Coordinates of C-alpha atoms in Angstrom, one line a residue:
X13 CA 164.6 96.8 94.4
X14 CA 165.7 95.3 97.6
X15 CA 169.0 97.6 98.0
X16 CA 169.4 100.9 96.2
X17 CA 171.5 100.7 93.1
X18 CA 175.2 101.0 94.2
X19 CA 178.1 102.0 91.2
X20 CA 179.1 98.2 92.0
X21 CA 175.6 96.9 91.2
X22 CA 174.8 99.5 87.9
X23 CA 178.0 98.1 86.5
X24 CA 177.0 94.5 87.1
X25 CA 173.4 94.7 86.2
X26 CA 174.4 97.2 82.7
X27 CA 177.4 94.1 81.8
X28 CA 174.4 91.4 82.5
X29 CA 171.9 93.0 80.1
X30 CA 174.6 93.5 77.5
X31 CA 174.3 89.7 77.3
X32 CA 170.8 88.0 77.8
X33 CA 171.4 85.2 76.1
X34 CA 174.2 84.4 78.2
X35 CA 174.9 82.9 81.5
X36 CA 178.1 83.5 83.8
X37 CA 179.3 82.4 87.0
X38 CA 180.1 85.1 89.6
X39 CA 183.9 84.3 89.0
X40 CA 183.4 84.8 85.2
X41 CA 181.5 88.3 86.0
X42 CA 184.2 89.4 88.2
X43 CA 186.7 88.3 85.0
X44 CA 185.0 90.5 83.2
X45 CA 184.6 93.5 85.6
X46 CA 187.9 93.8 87.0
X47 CA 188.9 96.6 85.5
X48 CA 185.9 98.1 87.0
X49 CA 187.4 97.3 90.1
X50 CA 184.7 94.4 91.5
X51 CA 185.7 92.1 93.9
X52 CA 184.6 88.4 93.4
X53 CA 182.6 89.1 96.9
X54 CA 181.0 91.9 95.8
X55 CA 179.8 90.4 92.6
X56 CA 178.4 87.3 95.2
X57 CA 176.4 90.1 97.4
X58 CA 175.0 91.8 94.3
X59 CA 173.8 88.7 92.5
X60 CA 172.3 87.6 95.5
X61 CA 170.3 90.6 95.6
X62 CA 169.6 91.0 92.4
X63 CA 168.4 87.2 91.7
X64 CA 166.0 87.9 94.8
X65 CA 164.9 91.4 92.5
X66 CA 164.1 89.0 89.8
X67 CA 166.7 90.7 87.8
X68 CA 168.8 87.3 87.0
X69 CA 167.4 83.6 87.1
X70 CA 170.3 80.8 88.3
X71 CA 170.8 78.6 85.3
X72 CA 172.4 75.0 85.9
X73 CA 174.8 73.3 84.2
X74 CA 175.6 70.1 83.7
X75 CA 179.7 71.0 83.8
X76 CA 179.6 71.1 87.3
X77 CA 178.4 72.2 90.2
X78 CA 179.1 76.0 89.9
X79 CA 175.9 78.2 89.9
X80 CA 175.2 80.6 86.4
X81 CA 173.2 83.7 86.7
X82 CA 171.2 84.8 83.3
X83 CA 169.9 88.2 82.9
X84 CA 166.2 88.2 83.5
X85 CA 164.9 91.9 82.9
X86 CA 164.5 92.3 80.1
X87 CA 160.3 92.0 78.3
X88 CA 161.3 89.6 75.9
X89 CA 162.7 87.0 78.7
X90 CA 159.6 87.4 80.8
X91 CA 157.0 86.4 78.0
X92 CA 159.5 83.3 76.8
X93 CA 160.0 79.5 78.2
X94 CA 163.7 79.3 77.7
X95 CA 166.1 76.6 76.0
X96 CA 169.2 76.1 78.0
X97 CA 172.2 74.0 76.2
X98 CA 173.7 71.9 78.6
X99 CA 177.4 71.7 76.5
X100 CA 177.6 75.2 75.2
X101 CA 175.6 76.5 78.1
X102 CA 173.7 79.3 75.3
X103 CA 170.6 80.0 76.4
X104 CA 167.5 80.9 73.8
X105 CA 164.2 81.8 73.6
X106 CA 161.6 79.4 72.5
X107 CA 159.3 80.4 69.8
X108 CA 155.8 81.8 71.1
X109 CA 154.3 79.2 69.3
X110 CA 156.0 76.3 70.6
X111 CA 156.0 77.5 73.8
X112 CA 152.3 77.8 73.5
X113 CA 151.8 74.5 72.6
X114 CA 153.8 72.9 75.2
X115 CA 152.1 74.9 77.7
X116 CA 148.5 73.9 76.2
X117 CA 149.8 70.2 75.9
X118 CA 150.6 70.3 79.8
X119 CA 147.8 72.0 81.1
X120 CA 145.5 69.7 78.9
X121 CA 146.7 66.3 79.9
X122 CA 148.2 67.1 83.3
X123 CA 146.0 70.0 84.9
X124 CA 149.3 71.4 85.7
X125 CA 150.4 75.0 84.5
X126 CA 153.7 76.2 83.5
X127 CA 155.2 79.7 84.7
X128 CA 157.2 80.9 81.5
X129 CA 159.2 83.4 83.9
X130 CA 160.6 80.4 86.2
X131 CA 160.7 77.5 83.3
X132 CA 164.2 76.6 81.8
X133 CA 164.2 73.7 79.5
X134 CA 167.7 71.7 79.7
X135 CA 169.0 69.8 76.7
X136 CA 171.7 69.7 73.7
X137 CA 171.7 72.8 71.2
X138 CA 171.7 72.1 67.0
X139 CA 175.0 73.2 67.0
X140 CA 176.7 71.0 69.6
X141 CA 174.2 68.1 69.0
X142 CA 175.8 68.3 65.4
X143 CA 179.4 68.2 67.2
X144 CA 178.8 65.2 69.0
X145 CA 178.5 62.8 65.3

């Protein structure tokens, strides 16, 4: 870890791993941690620190220009390729298998080779594609 773990950045990193599937915006985070008295600049400083860990990934949305930060710890995010839904902004885990052959598929045809930990794969979830008819 780049910085030792302050009460400030426990609190953060314990609310962000409560909710990997999930992306916030450091304004949401400090919503949800005010009553653990975290200022909106602290929450910047720690998630700056902790994205350069590798303890949260930046996740983009398509609802604007503000940056998300995704929890990114955790074993199960590190062996995925991961499905981010540009309406709801939910982010999943694509099956092993599927993930697999995309990878295979890639490497085959393009000689090019995918890192699962840095790959997010933007489109429309079932759920709000269904929404949209």
């Amino acid at each position: 870890m780049s910085k030792y773990m302050t009460k400030q950045r426990e609190v953060l990193l314990g609310f962000l791993a409560e909710h990997p599937d999930e992306s916030f915006s450091a304004r949401q985070i400090a919503e949800q941690l005010k009553d653990d008295k975290i200022s909106v600049s602290a929450v910047y400083r720690n998630l700056s620190a902790l994205e350069e860990d590798g303890k949260l990934r930046r996740v983009m949305q398509s609802t604007g220009r503000e940056v998300f930060y995704q929890y990114a710890d955790c074993d199960v995010c590190k062996e995925c390729l991961h499905l981010s839904c540009r309406k709801c902004g939910k982010t999943y885990h694509m099956s092993t298998q599927g993930a697999d052959m995309l990878m295979n598929n890639v490497a085959a045809q393009e000689k090019f080779f995918i890192d699962k930990v840095e790959t997010v794969l933007y489109g429309v979830c079932e759920k709000c594609k269904a929404l949209q008819k």
